Amino acid sequence: MFDTIFKYQDSSKTKGLMLMADLFGKTLNKEVPIPYYYQLKEILLDYITNHHPDRNVPIPAEVDISAHFNVSRPTVRQAINELVVEAISSARRARAHSS
């Protein structure tokens, strides 16, 4: 299942499977009043910062994340967009402080 989701640059398939398990081993807590996109954003942020092997390797596809976490694709898209906006804001602040 995981090899259809993850594109391997590394020849070690086991390493890729372990990294995917770091993401897909998590679940959303549907009992708390925290929006799903926000919970998913936090899970993706943890995956990208602590478990993702290489910035050149894409994260799993929107449809695969959506299916695993049982949320709509727009929810996944919102989580990813929030991460992008935060990264851009952070980069702009860093550039402003270095000038």
Tab-separated table of N, CA, C and O in Angstrom:
chain	number	residue	atom	x	y	z
A	1	MET	N	0.816	-1.183	0.000
A	1	MET	CA	0.000	0.000	0.000
A	1	MET	C	0.866	1.255	0.000
A	1	MET	O	0.627	2.159	-0.775
A	2	PHE	N	1.891	1.311	0.856
A	2	PHE	CA	2.678	2.523	0.974
A	2	PHE	C	3.477	2.824	-0.289
A	2	PHE	O	3.714	3.962	-0.598
A	3	ASP	N	3.895	1.788	-1.044
A	3	ASP	CA	4.720	2.102	-2.199
A	3	ASP	C	3.932	2.772	-3.305
A	3	ASP	O	4.503	3.375	-4.191
A	4	THR	N	2.611	2.720	-3.285
A	4	THR	CA	1.840	3.482	-4.261
A	4	THR	C	1.688	4.927	-3.819
A	4	THR	O	1.364	5.781	-4.612
A	5	ILE	N	1.932	5.215	-2.564
A	5	ILE	CA	1.751	6.555	-2.018
A	5	ILE	C	3.058	7.343	-2.029
A	5	ILE	O	3.078	8.519	-2.293
A	6	PHE	N	4.156	6.691	-1.758
A	6	PHE	CA	5.420	7.389	-1.537
A	6	PHE	C	6.371	7.142	-2.694
A	6	PHE	O	6.559	6.023	-3.126
A	7	LYS	N	6.960	8.190	-3.229
A	7	LYS	CA	7.950	8.044	-4.288
A	7	LYS	C	9.326	7.953	-3.616
A	7	LYS	O	9.714	8.826	-2.873
A	8	TYR	N	10.044	6.885	-3.905
A	8	TYR	CA	11.332	6.657	-3.254
A	8	TYR	C	12.468	7.191	-4.095
A	8	TYR	O	12.597	6.841	-5.247
A	9	GLN	N	13.269	8.081	-3.536
A	9	GLN	CA	14.524	8.440	-4.173
A	9	GLN	C	15.620	7.537	-3.611
A	9	GLN	O	16.581	7.242	-4.278
A	10	ASP	N	15.430	7.145	-2.381
A	10	ASP	CA	16.372	6.278	-1.692
A	10	ASP	C	16.103	4.846	-2.141
A	10	ASP	O	14.962	4.458	-2.319
A	11	SER	N	17.112	4.038	-2.301
A	11	SER	CA	16.900	2.656	-2.702
A	11	SER	C	16.369	1.815	-1.541
A	11	SER	O	15.949	0.690	-1.733
A	12	SER	N	16.373	2.362	-0.355
A	12	SER	CA	15.902	1.628	0.811
A	12	SER	C	14.386	1.759	0.961
A	12	SER	O	13.874	2.733	1.472
A	13	LYS	N	13.669	0.748	0.502
A	13	LYS	CA	12.214	0.765	0.591
A	13	LYS	C	11.768	0.714	2.051
A	13	LYS	O	10.784	1.341	2.425
A	14	THR	N	12.482	0.012	2.883
A	14	THR	CA	12.130	-0.093	4.296
A	14	THR	C	12.161	1.274	4.969
A	14	THR	O	11.272	1.618	5.722
A	15	LYS	N	13.170	2.073	4.664
A	15	LYS	CA	13.271	3.409	5.240
A	15	LYS	C	12.059	4.251	4.843
A	15	LYS	O	11.466	4.938	5.665
A	16	GLY	N	11.655	4.183	3.582
A	16	GLY	CA	10.487	4.915	3.118
A	16	GLY	C	9.222	4.463	3.807
A	16	GLY	O	8.374	5.265	4.174
A	17	LEU	N	9.075	3.169	4.018
A	17	LEU	CA	7.888	2.650	4.702
A	17	LEU	C	7.833	3.140	6.139
A	17	LEU	O	6.773	3.493	6.642
A	18	MET	N	8.986	3.180	6.800
A	18	MET	CA	9.015	3.664	8.176
A	18	MET	C	8.640	5.138	8.224
A	18	MET	O	7.917	5.570	9.100
A	19	LEU	N	9.111	5.916	7.262
A	19	LEU	CA	8.785	7.337	7.242
A	19	LEU	C	7.303	7.553	7.002
A	19	LEU	O	6.687	8.415	7.607
A	20	MET	N	6.696	6.775	6.127
A	20	MET	CA	5.266	6.891	5.877
A	20	MET	C	4.483	6.486	7.120
A	20	MET	O	3.453	7.074	7.411
A	21	ALA	N	4.965	5.514	7.834
A	21	ALA	CA	4.285	5.097	9.063
A	21	ALA	C	4.276	6.235	10.076
A	21	ALA	O	3.340	6.363	10.856
A	22	ASP	N	5.310	7.088	10.051
A	22	ASP	CA	5.333	8.253	10.943
A	22	ASP	C	4.160	9.180	10.657
A	22	ASP	O	3.605	9.789	11.562
A	23	LEU	N	3.784	9.293	9.397
A	23	LEU	CA	2.651	10.143	9.042
A	23	LEU	C	1.342	9.383	9.197
A	23	LEU	O	0.412	9.836	9.842
A	24	PHE	N	1.270	8.215	8.615
A	24	PHE	CA	0.009	7.489	8.601
A	24	PHE	C	-0.254	6.696	9.876
A	24	PHE	O	-1.298	6.092	10.016
A	25	GLY	N	0.662	6.737	10.821
A	25	GLY	CA	0.418	6.131	12.118
A	25	GLY	C	-0.363	7.059	13.039
A	25	GLY	O	-0.768	6.689	14.121
A	26	LYS	N	-0.575	8.278	12.594
A	26	LYS	CA	-1.283	9.287	13.393
A	26	LYS	C	-2.759	9.324	13.003
A	26	LYS	O	-3.133	8.894	11.924
A	27	THR	N	-3.567	9.869	13.899
A	27	THR	CA	-4.994	10.015	13.621
A	27	THR	C	-5.470	11.382	14.093
A	27	THR	O	-4.824	12.023	14.921
A	28	LEU	N	-6.602	11.791	13.555
A	28	LEU	CA	-7.232	13.024	14.012
A	28	LEU	C	-8.112	12.705	15.206
A	28	LEU	O	-8.714	11.634	15.267
A	29	ASN	N	-8.197	13.615	16.145
A	29	ASN	CA	-9.076	13.441	17.291
A	29	ASN	C	-10.407	14.107	16.956
A	29	ASN	O	-10.508	15.335	16.947
A	30	LYS	N	-11.397	13.308	16.671
A	30	LYS	CA	-12.695	13.837	16.244
A	30	LYS	C	-13.605	14.157	17.426
A	30	LYS	O	-14.741	14.561	17.242
A	31	GLU	N	-13.080	14.002	18.630
A	31	GLU	CA	-13.859	14.270	19.850
A	31	GLU	C	-13.616	15.671	20.418
A	31	GLU	O	-14.285	16.069	21.352
A	32	VAL	N	-12.645	16.388	19.880
A	32	VAL	CA	-12.315	17.714	20.407
A	32	VAL	C	-12.779	18.793	19.429
A	32	VAL	O	-12.914	18.535	18.236
A	33	PRO	N	-13.019	20.003	19.919
A	33	PRO	CA	-13.510	21.070	19.041
A	33	PRO	C	-12.402	21.794	18.266
A	33	PRO	O	-12.475	22.994	18.042
A	34	ILE	N	-11.378	21.078	17.883
A	34	ILE	CA	-10.285	21.651	17.094
A	34	ILE	C	-10.526	21.259	15.640
A	34	ILE	O	-10.705	20.069	15.350
A	35	PRO	N	-10.551	22.227	14.718
A	35	PRO	CA	-10.835	21.900	13.316
A	35	PRO	C	-9.888	20.828	12.765
A	35	PRO	O	-8.707	20.802	13.106
A	36	TYR	N	-10.445	19.985	11.896
A	36	TYR	CA	-9.649	18.899	11.318
A	36	TYR	C	-8.449	19.432	10.543
A	36	TYR	O	-7.361	18.868	10.614
A	37	TYR	N	-8.642	20.534	9.804
A	37	TYR	CA	-7.523	21.056	9.013
A	37	TYR	C	-6.371	21.462	9.932
A	37	TYR	O	-5.199	21.283	9.591
A	38	TYR	N	-6.686	22.015	11.106
A	38	TYR	CA	-5.645	22.453	12.027
A	38	TYR	C	-4.906	21.246	12.617
A	38	TYR	O	-3.684	21.244	12.714
A	39	GLN	N	-5.655	20.228	13.009
A	39	GLN	CA	-5.020	19.010	13.526
A	39	GLN	C	-4.125	18.392	12.455
A	39	GLN	O	-2.993	17.971	12.732
A	40	LEU	N	-4.636	18.342	11.221
A	40	LEU	CA	-3.873	17.767	10.119
A	40	LEU	C	-2.635	18.599	9.820
A	40	LEU	O	-1.556	18.060	9.569
A	41	LYS	N	-2.772	19.914	9.893
A	41	LYS	CA	-1.620	20.803	9.688
A	41	LYS	C	-0.523	20.485	10.697
A	41	LYS	O	0.656	20.401	10.345
A	42	GLU	N	-0.894	20.294	11.955
A	42	GLU	CA	0.090	19.971	12.988
A	42	GLU	C	0.758	18.619	12.728
A	42	GLU	O	1.961	18.459	12.919
A	43	ILE	N	-0.017	17.644	12.280
A	43	ILE	CA	0.536	16.318	11.955
A	43	ILE	C	1.505	16.438	10.781
A	43	ILE	O	2.610	15.882	10.812
A	44	LEU	N	1.113	17.173	9.738
A	44	LEU	CA	1.978	17.346	8.573
A	44	LEU	C	3.242	18.119	8.932
A	44	LEU	O	4.336	17.779	8.466
A	45	LEU	N	3.106	19.138	9.763
A	45	LEU	CA	4.275	19.913	10.187
A	45	LEU	C	5.267	19.024	10.940
A	45	LEU	O	6.472	19.059	10.680
A	46	ASP	N	4.764	18.197	11.838
A	46	ASP	CA	5.628	17.265	12.569
A	46	ASP	C	6.306	16.299	11.600
A	46	ASP	O	7.504	16.046	11.700
A	47	TYR	N	5.547	15.781	10.652
A	47	TYR	CA	6.099	14.846	9.663
A	47	TYR	C	7.201	15.511	8.842
A	47	TYR	O	8.283	14.969	8.677
A	48	ILE	N	6.927	16.725	8.353
A	48	ILE	CA	7.894	17.415	7.499
A	48	ILE	C	9.151	17.797	8.275
A	48	ILE	O	10.266	17.619	7.790
A	49	THR	N	8.994	18.296	9.482
A	49	THR	CA	10.165	18.767	10.232
A	49	THR	C	10.954	17.644	10.898
A	49	THR	O	12.161	17.767	11.063
A	50	ASN	N	10.297	16.556	11.274
A	50	ASN	CA	10.991	15.515	12.037
A	50	ASN	C	11.205	14.186	11.322
A	50	ASN	O	12.053	13.410	11.752
A	51	HIS	N	10.448	13.909	10.278
A	51	HIS	CA	10.513	12.569	9.690
A	51	HIS	C	10.715	12.547	8.182
A	51	HIS	O	11.039	11.516	7.638
A	52	HIS	N	10.484	13.655	7.517
A	52	HIS	CA	10.570	13.679	6.057
A	52	HIS	C	12.025	13.644	5.631
A	52	HIS	O	12.831	14.437	6.118
A	53	PRO	N	12.381	12.753	4.714
A	53	PRO	CA	13.787	12.515	4.403
A	53	PRO	C	14.480	13.618	3.607
A	53	PRO	O	15.647	13.877	3.790
A	54	ASP	N	13.760	14.281	2.712
A	54	ASP	CA	14.413	15.163	1.767
A	54	ASP	C	13.396	16.175	1.249
A	54	ASP	O	12.285	15.811	0.891
A	55	ARG	N	13.778	17.431	1.194
A	55	ARG	CA	12.849	18.463	0.710
A	55	ARG	C	12.468	18.267	-0.750
A	55	ARG	O	11.486	18.805	-1.215
A	56	ASN	N	13.277	17.539	-1.507
A	56	ASN	CA	12.987	17.307	-2.918
A	56	ASN	C	11.984	16.179	-3.130
A	56	ASN	O	11.514	15.973	-4.235
A	57	VAL	N	11.685	15.431	-2.085
A	57	VAL	CA	10.725	14.336	-2.173
A	57	VAL	C	9.367	14.882	-1.734
A	57	VAL	O	9.249	15.452	-0.650
A	58	PRO	N	8.347	14.741	-2.584
A	58	PRO	CA	7.042	15.291	-2.201
A	58	PRO	C	6.403	14.528	-1.047
A	58	PRO	O	6.678	13.350	-0.845
A	59	ILE	N	5.557	15.236	-0.297
A	59	ILE	CA	4.766	14.551	0.718
A	59	ILE	C	3.724	13.710	-0.024
A	59	ILE	O	3.540	13.876	-1.224
A	60	PRO	N	3.022	12.823	0.642
A	60	PRO	CA	2.012	12.014	-0.037
A	60	PRO	C	0.960	12.901	-0.718
A	60	PRO	O	0.743	14.054	-0.332
A	61	ALA	N	0.313	12.338	-1.701
A	61	ALA	CA	-0.699	13.066	-2.467
A	61	ALA	C	-1.893	13.432	-1.594
A	61	ALA	O	-2.230	12.726	-0.643
A	62	GLU	N	-2.525	14.530	-1.968
A	62	GLU	CA	-3.716	15.013	-1.271
A	62	GLU	C	-4.768	13.914	-1.114
A	62	GLU	O	-5.349	13.741	-0.046
A	63	VAL	N	-5.008	13.185	-2.193
A	63	VAL	CA	-6.039	12.145	-2.178
A	63	VAL	C	-5.682	11.027	-1.187
A	63	VAL	O	-6.555	10.485	-0.506
A	64	ASP	N	-4.409	10.698	-1.068
A	64	ASP	CA	-3.980	9.646	-0.138
A	64	ASP	C	-4.090	10.107	1.313
A	64	ASP	O	-4.510	9.347	2.183
A	65	ILE	N	-3.709	11.348	1.566
A	65	ILE	CA	-3.848	11.900	2.916
A	65	ILE	C	-5.321	11.955	3.289
A	65	ILE	O	-5.723	11.566	4.388
A	66	SER	N	-6.136	12.413	2.345
A	66	SER	CA	-7.583	12.514	2.558
A	66	SER	C	-8.185	11.152	2.897
A	66	SER	O	-8.971	11.028	3.838
A	67	ALA	N	-7.815	10.140	2.139
A	67	ALA	CA	-8.352	8.796	2.372
A	67	ALA	C	-7.918	8.246	3.720
A	67	ALA	O	-8.723	7.672	4.456
A	68	HIS	N	-6.653	8.440	4.068
A	68	HIS	CA	-6.170	7.894	5.343
A	68	HIS	C	-6.845	8.560	6.540
A	68	HIS	O	-7.261	7.885	7.474
A	69	PHE	N	-6.928	9.878	6.524
A	69	PHE	CA	-7.469	10.590	7.671
A	69	PHE	C	-8.987	10.741	7.617
A	69	PHE	O	-9.584	11.320	8.513
A	70	ASN	N	-9.579	10.239	6.543
A	70	ASN	CA	-11.031	10.265	6.370
A	70	ASN	C	-11.596	11.687	6.459
A	70	ASN	O	-12.531	11.960	7.203
A	71	VAL	N	-10.947	12.578	5.717
A	71	VAL	CA	-11.399	13.965	5.613
A	71	VAL	C	-11.473	14.320	4.131
A	71	VAL	O	-10.919	13.628	3.280
A	72	SER	N	-12.138	15.423	3.834
A	72	SER	CA	-12.274	15.842	2.438
A	72	SER	C	-10.951	16.395	1.903
A	72	SER	O	-10.091	16.851	2.666
A	73	ARG	N	-10.819	16.383	0.587
A	73	ARG	CA	-9.622	16.946	-0.028
A	73	ARG	C	-9.496	18.442	0.252
A	73	ARG	O	-8.371	18.921	0.469
A	74	PRO	N	-10.600	19.211	0.262
A	74	PRO	CA	-10.447	20.623	0.634
A	74	PRO	C	-9.882	20.814	2.047
A	74	PRO	O	-9.150	21.773	2.305
A	75	THR	N	-10.182	19.904	2.961
A	75	THR	CA	-9.619	19.979	4.316
A	75	THR	C	-8.107	19.780	4.254
A	75	THR	O	-7.342	20.513	4.889
A	76	VAL	N	-7.667	18.805	3.468
A	76	VAL	CA	-6.229	18.552	3.299
A	76	VAL	C	-5.580	19.762	2.639
A	76	VAL	O	-4.529	20.233	3.076
A	77	ARG	N	-6.225	20.289	1.616
A	77	ARG	CA	-5.694	21.453	0.902
A	77	ARG	C	-5.551	22.654	1.842
A	77	ARG	O	-4.553	23.373	1.803
A	78	GLN	N	-6.522	22.859	2.714
A	78	GLN	CA	-6.458	23.976	3.655
A	78	GLN	C	-5.290	23.796	4.621
A	78	GLN	O	-4.574	24.757	4.923
A	79	ALA	N	-5.075	22.578	5.092
A	79	ALA	CA	-3.952	22.309	6.003
A	79	ALA	C	-2.623	22.611	5.311
A	79	ALA	O	-1.741	23.268	5.881
A	80	ILE	N	-2.492	22.163	4.067
A	80	ILE	CA	-1.249	22.393	3.317
A	80	ILE	C	-1.073	23.882	3.027
A	80	ILE	O	0.023	24.425	3.180
A	81	ASN	N	-2.147	24.552	2.630
A	81	ASN	CA	-2.063	25.990	2.355
A	81	ASN	C	-1.650	26.773	3.596
A	81	ASN	O	-0.878	27.724	3.505
A	82	GLU	N	-2.162	26.379	4.762
A	82	GLU	CA	-1.769	27.044	6.014
A	82	GLU	C	-0.268	26.889	6.252
A	82	GLU	O	0.397	27.836	6.678
A	83	LEU	N	0.276	25.707	5.975
A	83	LEU	CA	1.714	25.488	6.143
A	83	LEU	C	2.515	26.369	5.188
A	83	LEU	O	3.544	26.938	5.570
A	84	VAL	N	2.038	26.482	3.962
A	84	VAL	CA	2.733	27.310	2.970
A	84	VAL	C	2.720	28.769	3.395
A	84	VAL	O	3.752	29.446	3.351
A	85	VAL	N	1.579	29.270	3.821
A	85	VAL	CA	1.473	30.669	4.260
A	85	VAL	C	2.402	30.920	5.447
A	85	VAL	O	3.094	31.943	5.493
A	86	GLU	N	2.423	30.001	6.399
A	86	GLU	CA	3.309	30.169	7.558
A	86	GLU	C	4.770	30.179	7.138
A	86	GLU	O	5.574	30.957	7.668
A	87	ALA	N	5.137	29.324	6.184
A	87	ALA	CA	6.525	29.266	5.719
A	87	ALA	C	6.907	30.560	5.014
A	87	ALA	O	7.999	31.091	5.219
A	88	ILE	N	6.006	31.107	4.201
A	88	ILE	CA	6.287	32.356	3.495
A	88	ILE	C	6.422	33.501	4.495
A	88	ILE	O	7.354	34.302	4.409
A	89	SER	N	5.522	33.561	5.470
A	89	SER	CA	5.593	34.615	6.491
A	89	SER	C	6.894	34.529	7.278
A	89	SER	O	7.538	35.536	7.554
A	90	SER	N	7.274	33.319	7.621
A	90	SER	CA	8.500	33.113	8.380
A	90	SER	C	9.716	33.541	7.567
A	90	SER	O	10.631	34.186	8.085
A	91	ALA	N	9.730	33.213	6.292
A	91	ALA	CA	10.845	33.591	5.422
A	91	ALA	C	10.931	35.110	5.277
A	91	ALA	O	12.023	35.680	5.291
A	92	ARG	N	9.779	35.760	5.154
A	92	ARG	CA	9.769	37.225	5.029
A	92	ARG	C	10.280	37.885	6.302
A	92	ARG	O	11.029	38.858	6.251
A	93	ARG	N	9.870	37.346	7.457
A	93	ARG	CA	10.350	37.917	8.727
A	93	ARG	C	11.854	37.741	8.855
A	93	ARG	O	12.560	38.637	9.296
A	94	ALA	N	12.347	36.580	8.457
A	94	ALA	CA	13.786	36.321	8.546
A	94	ALA	C	14.559	37.254	7.625
A	94	ALA	O	15.606	37.780	7.997
A	95	ARG	N	14.049	37.494	6.444
A	95	ARG	CA	14.698	38.398	5.504
A	95	ARG	C	14.686	39.830	6.032
A	95	ARG	O	15.656	40.558	5.901
A	96	ALA	N	13.579	40.245	6.642
A	96	ALA	CA	13.472	41.602	7.175
A	96	ALA	C	14.468	41.840	8.311
A	96	ALA	O	15.021	42.929	8.445
A	97	HIS	N	14.699	40.810	9.122
A	97	HIS	CA	15.624	40.948	10.246
A	97	HIS	C	17.077	40.909	9.797
A	97	HIS	O	17.942	41.424	10.490
A	98	SER	N	17.352	40.313	8.649
A	98	SER	CA	18.736	40.213	8.189
A	98	SER	C	19.165	41.431	7.394
A	98	SER	O	20.332	41.600	7.118
A	99	SER	N	18.222	42.278	7.028
A	99	SER	CA	18.556	43.496	6.240
A	99	SER	C	19.102	44.594	7.101
A	99	SER	O	18.850	44.815	8.184
